[in-house]
Tab-separated table of C-alpha atoms in Angstrom:
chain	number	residue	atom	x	y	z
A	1153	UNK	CA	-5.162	33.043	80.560
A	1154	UNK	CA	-1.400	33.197	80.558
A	1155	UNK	CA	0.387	36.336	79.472
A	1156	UNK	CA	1.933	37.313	75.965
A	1157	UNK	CA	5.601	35.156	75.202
A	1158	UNK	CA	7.764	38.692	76.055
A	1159	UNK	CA	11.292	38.959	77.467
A	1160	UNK	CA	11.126	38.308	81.156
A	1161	UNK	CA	13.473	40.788	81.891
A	1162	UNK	CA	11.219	43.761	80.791
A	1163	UNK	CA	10.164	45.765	84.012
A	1164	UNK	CA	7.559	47.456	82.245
A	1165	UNK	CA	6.090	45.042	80.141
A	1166	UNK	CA	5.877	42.504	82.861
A	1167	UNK	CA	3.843	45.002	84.639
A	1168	UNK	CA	1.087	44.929	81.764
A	1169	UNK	CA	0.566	41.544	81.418
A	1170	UNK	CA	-2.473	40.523	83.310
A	1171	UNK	CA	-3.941	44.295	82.329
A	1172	UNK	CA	-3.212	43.012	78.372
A	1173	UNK	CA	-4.338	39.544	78.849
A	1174	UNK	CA	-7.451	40.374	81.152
A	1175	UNK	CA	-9.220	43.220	79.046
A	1176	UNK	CA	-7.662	42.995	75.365
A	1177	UNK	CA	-10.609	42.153	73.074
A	1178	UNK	CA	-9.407	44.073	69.907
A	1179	UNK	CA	-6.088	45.049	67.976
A	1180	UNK	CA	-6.970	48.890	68.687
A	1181	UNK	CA	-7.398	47.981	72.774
A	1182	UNK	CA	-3.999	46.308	72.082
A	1183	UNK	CA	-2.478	49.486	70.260
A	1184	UNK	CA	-3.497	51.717	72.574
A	1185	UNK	CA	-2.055	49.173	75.704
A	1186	UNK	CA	1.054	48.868	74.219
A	1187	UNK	CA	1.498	52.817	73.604
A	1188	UNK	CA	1.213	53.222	77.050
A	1189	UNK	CA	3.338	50.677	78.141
A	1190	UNK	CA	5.996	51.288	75.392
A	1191	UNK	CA	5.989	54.727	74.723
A	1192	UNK	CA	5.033	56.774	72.068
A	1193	UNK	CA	5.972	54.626	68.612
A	1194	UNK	CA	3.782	52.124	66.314
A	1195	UNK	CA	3.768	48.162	66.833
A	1196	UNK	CA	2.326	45.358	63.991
A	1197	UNK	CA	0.929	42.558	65.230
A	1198	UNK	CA	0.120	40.454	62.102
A	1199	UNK	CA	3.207	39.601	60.481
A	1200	UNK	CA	4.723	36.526	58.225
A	1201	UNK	CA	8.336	35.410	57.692
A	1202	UNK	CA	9.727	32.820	55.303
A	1203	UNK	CA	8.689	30.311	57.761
A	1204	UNK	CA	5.073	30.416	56.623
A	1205	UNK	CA	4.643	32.882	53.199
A	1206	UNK	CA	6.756	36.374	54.590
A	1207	UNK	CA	9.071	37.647	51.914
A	1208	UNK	CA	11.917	38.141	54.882
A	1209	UNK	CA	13.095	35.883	57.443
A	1210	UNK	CA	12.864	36.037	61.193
A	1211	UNK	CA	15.684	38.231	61.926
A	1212	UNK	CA	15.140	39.914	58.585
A	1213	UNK	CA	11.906	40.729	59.537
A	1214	UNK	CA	12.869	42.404	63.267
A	1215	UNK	CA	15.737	43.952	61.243
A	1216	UNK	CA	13.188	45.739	58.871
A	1217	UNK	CA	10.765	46.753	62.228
A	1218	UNK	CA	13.601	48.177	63.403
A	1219	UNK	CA	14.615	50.122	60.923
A	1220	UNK	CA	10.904	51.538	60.271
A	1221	UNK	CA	10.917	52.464	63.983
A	1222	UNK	CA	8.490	50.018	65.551
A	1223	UNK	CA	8.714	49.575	69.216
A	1224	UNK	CA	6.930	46.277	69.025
A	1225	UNK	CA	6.330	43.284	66.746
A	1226	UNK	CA	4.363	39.948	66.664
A	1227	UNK	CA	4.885	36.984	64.374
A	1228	UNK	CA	2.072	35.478	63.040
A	1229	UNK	CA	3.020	32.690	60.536
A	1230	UNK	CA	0.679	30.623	59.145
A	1231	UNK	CA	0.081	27.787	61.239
A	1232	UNK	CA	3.229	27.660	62.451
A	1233	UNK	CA	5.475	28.741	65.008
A	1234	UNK	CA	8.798	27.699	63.534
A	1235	UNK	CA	10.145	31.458	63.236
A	1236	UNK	CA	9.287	32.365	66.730
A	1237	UNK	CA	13.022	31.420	68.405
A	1238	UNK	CA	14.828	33.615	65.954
A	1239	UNK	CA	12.547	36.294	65.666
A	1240	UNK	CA	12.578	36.516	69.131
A	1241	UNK	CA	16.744	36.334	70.002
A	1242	UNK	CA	16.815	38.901	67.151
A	1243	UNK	CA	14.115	41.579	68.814
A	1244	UNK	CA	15.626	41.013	72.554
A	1245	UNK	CA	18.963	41.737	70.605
A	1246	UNK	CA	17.250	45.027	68.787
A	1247	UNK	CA	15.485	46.357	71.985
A	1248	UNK	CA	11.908	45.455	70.361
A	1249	UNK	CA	9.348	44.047	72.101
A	1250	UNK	CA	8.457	40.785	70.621
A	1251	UNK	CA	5.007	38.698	71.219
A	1252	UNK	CA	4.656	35.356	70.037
A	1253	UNK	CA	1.648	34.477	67.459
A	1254	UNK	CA	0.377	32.026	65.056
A	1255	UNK	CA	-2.033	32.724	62.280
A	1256	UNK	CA	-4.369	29.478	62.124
A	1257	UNK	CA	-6.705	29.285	59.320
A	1258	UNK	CA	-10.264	28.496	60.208
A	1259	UNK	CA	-13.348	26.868	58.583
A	1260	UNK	CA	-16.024	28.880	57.901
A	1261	UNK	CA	-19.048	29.363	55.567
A	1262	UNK	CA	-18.592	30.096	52.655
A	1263	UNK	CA	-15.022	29.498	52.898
A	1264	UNK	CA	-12.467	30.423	55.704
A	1265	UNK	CA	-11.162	32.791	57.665
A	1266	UNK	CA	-8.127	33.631	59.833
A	1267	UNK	CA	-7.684	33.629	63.404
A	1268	UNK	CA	-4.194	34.964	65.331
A	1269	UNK	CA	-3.424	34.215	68.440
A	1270	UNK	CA	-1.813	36.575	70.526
A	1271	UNK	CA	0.938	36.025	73.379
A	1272	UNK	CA	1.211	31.906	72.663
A	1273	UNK	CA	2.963	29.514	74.933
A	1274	UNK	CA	5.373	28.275	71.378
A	1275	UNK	CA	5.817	25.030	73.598
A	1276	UNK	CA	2.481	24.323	74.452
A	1277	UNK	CA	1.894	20.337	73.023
A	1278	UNK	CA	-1.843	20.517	72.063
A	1279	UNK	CA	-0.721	23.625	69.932
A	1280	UNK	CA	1.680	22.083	68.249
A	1281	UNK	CA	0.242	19.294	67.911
A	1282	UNK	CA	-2.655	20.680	65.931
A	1283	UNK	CA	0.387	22.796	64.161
A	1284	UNK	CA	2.331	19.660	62.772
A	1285	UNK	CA	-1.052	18.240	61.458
A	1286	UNK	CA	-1.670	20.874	59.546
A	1287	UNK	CA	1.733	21.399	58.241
A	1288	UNK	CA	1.402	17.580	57.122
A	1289	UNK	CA	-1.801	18.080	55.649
A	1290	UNK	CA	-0.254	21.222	53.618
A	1291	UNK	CA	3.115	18.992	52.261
A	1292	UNK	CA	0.517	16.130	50.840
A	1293	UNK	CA	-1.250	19.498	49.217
A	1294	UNK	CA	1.290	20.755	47.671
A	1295	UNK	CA	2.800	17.866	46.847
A	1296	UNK	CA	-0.818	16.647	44.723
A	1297	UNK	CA	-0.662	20.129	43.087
A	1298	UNK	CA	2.486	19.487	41.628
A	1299	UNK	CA	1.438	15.647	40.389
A	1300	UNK	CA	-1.739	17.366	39.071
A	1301	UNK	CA	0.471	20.233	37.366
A	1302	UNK	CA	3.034	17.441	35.521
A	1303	UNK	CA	0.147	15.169	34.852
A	1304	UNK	CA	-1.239	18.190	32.193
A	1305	UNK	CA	2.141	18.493	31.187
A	1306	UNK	CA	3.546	21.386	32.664
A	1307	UNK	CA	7.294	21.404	33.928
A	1308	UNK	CA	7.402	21.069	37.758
A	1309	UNK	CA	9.491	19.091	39.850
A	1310	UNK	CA	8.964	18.701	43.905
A	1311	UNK	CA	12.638	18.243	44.580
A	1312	UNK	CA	13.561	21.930	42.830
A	1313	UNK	CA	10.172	23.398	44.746
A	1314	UNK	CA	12.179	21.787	48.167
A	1315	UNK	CA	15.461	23.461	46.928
A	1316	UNK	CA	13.634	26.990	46.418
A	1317	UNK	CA	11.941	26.565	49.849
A	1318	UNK	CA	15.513	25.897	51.576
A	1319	UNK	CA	14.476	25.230	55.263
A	1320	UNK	CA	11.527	26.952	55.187
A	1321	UNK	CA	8.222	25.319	54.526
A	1322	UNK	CA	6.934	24.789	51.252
A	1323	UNK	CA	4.397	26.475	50.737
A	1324	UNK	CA	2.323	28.673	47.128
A	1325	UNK	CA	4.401	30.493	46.056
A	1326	UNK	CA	7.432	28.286	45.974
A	1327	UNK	CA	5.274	26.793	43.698
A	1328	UNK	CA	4.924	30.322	41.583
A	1329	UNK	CA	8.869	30.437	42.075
A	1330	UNK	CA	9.546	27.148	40.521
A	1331	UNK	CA	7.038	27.749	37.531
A	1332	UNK	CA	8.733	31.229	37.028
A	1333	UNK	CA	12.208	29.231	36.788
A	1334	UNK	CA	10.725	27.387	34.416
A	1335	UNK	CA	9.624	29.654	32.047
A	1336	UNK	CA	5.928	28.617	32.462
A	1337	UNK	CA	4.970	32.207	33.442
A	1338	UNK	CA	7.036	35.064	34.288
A	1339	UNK	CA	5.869	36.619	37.184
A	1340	UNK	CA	4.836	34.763	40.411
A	1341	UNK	CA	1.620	36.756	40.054
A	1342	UNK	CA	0.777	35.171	36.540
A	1343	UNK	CA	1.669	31.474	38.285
A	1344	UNK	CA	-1.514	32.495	40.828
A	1345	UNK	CA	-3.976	34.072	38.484
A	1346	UNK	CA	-3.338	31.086	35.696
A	1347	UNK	CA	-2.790	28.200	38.011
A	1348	UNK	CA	-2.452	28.313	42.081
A	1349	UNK	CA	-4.838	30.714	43.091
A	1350	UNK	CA	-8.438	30.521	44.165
A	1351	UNK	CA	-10.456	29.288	41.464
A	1352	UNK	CA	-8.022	28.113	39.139
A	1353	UNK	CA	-7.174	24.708	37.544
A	1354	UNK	CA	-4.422	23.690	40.181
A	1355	UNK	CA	-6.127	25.262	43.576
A	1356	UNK	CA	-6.448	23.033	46.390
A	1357	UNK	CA	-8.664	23.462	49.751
A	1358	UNK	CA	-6.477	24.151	52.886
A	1359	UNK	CA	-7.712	21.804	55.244
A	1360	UNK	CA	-8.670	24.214	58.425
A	1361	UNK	CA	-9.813	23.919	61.674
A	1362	UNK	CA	-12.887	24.291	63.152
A	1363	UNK	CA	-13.261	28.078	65.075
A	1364	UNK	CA	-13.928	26.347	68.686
A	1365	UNK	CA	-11.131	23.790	68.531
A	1366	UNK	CA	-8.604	26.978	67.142
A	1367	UNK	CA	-10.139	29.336	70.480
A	1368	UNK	CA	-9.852	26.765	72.417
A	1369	UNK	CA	-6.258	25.960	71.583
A	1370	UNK	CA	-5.105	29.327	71.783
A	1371	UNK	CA	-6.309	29.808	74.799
A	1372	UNK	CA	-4.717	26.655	76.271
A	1373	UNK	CA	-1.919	28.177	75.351
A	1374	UNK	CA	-2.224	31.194	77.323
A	1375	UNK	CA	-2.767	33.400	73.938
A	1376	UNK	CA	-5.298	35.757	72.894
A	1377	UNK	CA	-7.479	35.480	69.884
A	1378	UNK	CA	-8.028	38.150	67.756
A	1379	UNK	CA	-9.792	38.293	63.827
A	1380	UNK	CA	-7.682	38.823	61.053
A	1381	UNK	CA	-8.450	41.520	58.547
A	1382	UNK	CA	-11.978	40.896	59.666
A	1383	UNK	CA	-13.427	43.471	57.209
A	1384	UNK	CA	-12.159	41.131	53.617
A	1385	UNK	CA	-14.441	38.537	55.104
A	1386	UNK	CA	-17.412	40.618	53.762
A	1387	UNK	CA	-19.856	39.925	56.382
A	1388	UNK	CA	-22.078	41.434	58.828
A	1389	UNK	CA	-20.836	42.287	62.764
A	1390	UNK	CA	-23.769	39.808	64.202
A	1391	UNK	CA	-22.560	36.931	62.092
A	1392	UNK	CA	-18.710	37.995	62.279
A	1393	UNK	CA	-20.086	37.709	66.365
């Protein structure tokens, strides 16, 4: 198992690795490691950008750790690592320790969960591989939400969702923006409860993947896998197990 995607350069971080990438099982092991190794300070590693659903951008995002006084960030866009570069030139740049992650949405009964992977090779070709699928599968998503939305009527157009995304990826709520612009709703919120969210006339399935092919990836790409929010999945430690 290969160690977490960290600037080379970093004495005392190098000096870690096989510690963090032998024995981490759990974000509080991985709290408590990086402590140690960092100094005294608080880290987050589960965070988005505007290259999955984030509110910020890359550097935007290491901009805001920094100024909350984080010592150590991961990004952990959904199924995708397009923000990784950035976020990563702007946390060497900031003197913040930066791990590379991907949040990959799994199948699971009764629905799905989410699995990050910790210290990712970003190069690694079965990972992204399995990335660009799912990005593909997303864009024909989004784009039969917004043929289903027109098709009842409603004022939605694909090319002003694709101006509103920019170069991110389109994703939700760019949806929610564009139906905002349009005076269907006027809050992103009310585009989710009415239309886009779980459960409503315009949701589509995610297409996931299955828990041993995610594992398996992430740990072909030298990453670690951790649950995400485990405790909103509502179910017991043996089946969680």
């Amino acid at each position: 198992m290969g160690p977490p995607a960290l600037r080379r350069g970093d004495r005392k971080v190098h000096q870690h690795r096989q510690r963090f990438a032998a024995q981490a099982r759990s974000p509080l092991w991985v709290w408590r490691a990086w402590n140690r190794s960092l100094g005294s300070g608080m880290i987050d590693l589960h965070t988005h950008s505007t290259a999955s659903d984030g509110a910020l951008t890359p550097s935007g995002l290491i901009d805001h750790a920094k100024k909350a006084g984080l010592r150590a960030l991961a990004l952990t866009d959904h199924d995708t690592v397009a923000g990784v570069a950035e976020a990563r030139a702007r946390a060497e740049a900031l003197g913040i320790a930066f791990i590379a992650g991907v949040e990959i949405e799994i199948e699971f009964d009764p629905g799905e969960f989410h699995l990050l992977g910790l210290g990712i090779d970003v190069d690694d070709g079965r990972l992204l591989e399995a990335l660009s699928l799912l990005a593909e599968a997303r864009t024909i998503r989004n784009e039969r939400i917004v043929e289903l939305l027109k098709r009842e009527g409603i004022p939605i157009d694909l090319e002003a969702v694709a101006e509103i995304a920019g170069t991110d990826r389109i994703g939700r709520p760019h949806l929610a923006e564009a139906l905002m612009r349009g005076k269907v709703v006027r809050t992103k919120q009310e585009a989710f409860d009415r239309f886009l969210g779980k459960g409503k006339p315009f949701y589509l399935p995610k297409e996931c993947l299955p828990f041993s092919r995610a594992l398996r990836l992430i740990k072909e790409a030298g990453g670690i896998a951790v649950v995400a929010h485990p405790y909103s999945l509502f179910v017991s430690k043996t089946k969680l197990a």
